[in-house]
mmCIF file of C-alpha atoms in Angstrom:
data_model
loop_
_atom_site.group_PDB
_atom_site.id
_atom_site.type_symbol
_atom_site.label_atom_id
_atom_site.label_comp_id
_atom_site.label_asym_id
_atom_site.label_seq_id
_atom_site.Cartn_x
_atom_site.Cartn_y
_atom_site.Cartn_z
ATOM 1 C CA UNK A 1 83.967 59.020 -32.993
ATOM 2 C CA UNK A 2 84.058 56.582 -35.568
ATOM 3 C CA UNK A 3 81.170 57.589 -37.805
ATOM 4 C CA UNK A 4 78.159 55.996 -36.970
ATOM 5 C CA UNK A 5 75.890 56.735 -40.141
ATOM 6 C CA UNK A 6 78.408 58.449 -42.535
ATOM 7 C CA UNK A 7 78.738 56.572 -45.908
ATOM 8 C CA UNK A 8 77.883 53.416 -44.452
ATOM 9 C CA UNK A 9 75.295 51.050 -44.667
ATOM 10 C CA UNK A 10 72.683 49.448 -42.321
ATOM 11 C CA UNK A 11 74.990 46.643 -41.490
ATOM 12 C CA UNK A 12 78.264 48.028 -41.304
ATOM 13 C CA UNK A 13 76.596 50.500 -38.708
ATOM 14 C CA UNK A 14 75.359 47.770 -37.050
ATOM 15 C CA UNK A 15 78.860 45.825 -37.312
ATOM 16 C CA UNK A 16 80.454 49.294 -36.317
ATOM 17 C CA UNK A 17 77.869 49.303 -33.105
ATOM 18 C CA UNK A 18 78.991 45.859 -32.472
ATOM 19 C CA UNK A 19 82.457 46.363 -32.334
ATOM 20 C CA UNK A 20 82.816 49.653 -30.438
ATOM 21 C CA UNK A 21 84.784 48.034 -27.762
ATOM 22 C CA UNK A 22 87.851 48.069 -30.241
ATOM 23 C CA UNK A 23 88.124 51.619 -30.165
ATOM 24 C CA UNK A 24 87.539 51.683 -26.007
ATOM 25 C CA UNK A 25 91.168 51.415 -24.992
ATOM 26 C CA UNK A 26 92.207 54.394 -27.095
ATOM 27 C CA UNK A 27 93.428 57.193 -24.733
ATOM 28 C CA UNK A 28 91.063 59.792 -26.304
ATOM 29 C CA UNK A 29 88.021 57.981 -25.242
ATOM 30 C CA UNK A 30 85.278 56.804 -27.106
ATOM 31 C CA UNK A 31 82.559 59.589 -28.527
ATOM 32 C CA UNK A 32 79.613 57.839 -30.416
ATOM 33 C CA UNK A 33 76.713 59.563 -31.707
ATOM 34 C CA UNK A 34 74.157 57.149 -32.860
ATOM 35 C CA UNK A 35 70.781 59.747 -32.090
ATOM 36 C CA UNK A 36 68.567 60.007 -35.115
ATOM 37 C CA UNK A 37 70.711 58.286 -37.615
ATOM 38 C CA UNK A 38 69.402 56.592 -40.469
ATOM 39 C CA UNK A 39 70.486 53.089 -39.248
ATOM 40 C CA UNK A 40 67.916 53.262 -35.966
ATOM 41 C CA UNK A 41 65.211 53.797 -38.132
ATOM 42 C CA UNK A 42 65.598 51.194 -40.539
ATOM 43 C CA UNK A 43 63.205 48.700 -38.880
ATOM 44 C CA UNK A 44 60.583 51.699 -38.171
ATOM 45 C CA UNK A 45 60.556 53.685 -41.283
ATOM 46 C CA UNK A 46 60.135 56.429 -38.543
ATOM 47 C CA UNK A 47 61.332 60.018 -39.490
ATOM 48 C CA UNK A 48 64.559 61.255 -37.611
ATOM 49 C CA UNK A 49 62.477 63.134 -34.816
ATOM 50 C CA UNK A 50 60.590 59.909 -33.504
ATOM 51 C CA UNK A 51 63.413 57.763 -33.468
ATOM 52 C CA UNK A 52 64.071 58.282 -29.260
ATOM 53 C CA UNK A 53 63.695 54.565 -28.714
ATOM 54 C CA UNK A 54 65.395 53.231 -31.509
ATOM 55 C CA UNK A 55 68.132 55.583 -31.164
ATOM 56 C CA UNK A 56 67.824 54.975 -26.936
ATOM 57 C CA UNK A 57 68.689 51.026 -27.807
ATOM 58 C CA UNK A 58 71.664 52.131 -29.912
ATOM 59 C CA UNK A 59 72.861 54.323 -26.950
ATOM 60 C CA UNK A 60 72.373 51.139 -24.209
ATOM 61 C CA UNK A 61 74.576 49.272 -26.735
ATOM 62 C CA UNK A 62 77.159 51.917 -27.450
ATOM 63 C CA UNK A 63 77.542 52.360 -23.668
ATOM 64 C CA UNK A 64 77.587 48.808 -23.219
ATOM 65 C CA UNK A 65 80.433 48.140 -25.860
ATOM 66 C CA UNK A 66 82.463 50.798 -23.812
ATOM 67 C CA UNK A 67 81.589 54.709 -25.275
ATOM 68 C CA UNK A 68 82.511 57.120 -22.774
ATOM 69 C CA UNK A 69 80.368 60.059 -24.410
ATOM 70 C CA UNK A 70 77.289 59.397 -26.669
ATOM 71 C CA UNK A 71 76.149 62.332 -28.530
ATOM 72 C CA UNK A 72 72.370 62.830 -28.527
ATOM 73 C CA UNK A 73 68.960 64.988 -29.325
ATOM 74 C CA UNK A 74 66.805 64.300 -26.733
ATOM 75 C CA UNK A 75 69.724 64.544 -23.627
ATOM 76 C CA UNK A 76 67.287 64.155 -20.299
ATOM 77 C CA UNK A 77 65.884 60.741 -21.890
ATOM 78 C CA UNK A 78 69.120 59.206 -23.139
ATOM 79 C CA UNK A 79 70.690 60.245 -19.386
ATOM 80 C CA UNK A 80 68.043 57.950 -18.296
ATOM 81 C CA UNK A 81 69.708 55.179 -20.222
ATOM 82 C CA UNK A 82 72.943 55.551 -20.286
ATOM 83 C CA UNK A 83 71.664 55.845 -15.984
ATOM 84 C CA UNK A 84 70.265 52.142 -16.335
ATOM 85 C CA UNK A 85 73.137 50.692 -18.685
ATOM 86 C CA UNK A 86 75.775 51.780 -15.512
ATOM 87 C CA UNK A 87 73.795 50.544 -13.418
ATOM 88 C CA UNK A 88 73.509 46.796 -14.436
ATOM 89 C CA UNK A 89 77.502 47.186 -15.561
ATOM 90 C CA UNK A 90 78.595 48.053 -11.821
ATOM 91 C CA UNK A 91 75.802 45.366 -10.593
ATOM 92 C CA UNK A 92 77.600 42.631 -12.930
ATOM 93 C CA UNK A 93 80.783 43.516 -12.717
ATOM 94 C CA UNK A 94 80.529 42.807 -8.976
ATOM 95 C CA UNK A 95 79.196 39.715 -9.437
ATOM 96 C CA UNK A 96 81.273 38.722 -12.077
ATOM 97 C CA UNK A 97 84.510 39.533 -11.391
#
C-alpha cells in the first residue's frame, strides 16, 4: 500500500493514483485503499460516507494502473467496478496485443 491519503496532498494523491503501475511488479502485490479518502472528495465537498462514486472512479483507476487488492467501505458496489474495469482490460488486451 503506498498511502493513498496519509500526509499528502490533493495532487500528490492524484500523482500517487497516477503512477500506481510503478509499484505493480513488486512481488507482494499491489494493496490500494483509496475509499473515502479526503482526495475523492475534493471536487464534491461531500462528507466521507457519500463519497461511493468518487471513491468508485479512484478504484477503476487504481485497478487500471495495476492494484491487485483495493481496500474499500461499500465492498458489493466497488466489486461491481473493479467487475467492469477486468472486463474492458481482458477485452483490450485481446485486441491489443
Amino acid at each position: 500500500d503506498p498511502g493513498l491519503g496519509f500526509g499528502k496532498t490533493f495532487d500528490q494523491n492524484y500523482q500517487l493514483l497516477s503512477g500506481l503501475h510503478s509499484f505493480a511488479d513488486l512481488a507482494a502485490g499491489l494493496l490500494a485503499g483509496p475509499s473515502r479518502k479526503a482526495f475523492t472528495g475534493e471536487f464534491s465537498g461531500l462528507p466521507p460516507d457519500e463519497r461511493q462514486f468518487s471513491t468508485a472512479g479512484a478504484v477503476a483507476i487504481a485497478v487500471l494502473a495495476g492494484a491487485d487488492v483495493v481496500r474499500v467501505h461499500d465492498v458489493a458496489e466497488m466489486r461491481q467496478v473493479t467487475d467492469i474495469v477486468d472486463r474492458y482490460r481482458e477485452i483490450h488486451e485481446r485486441h491489443t496485443g
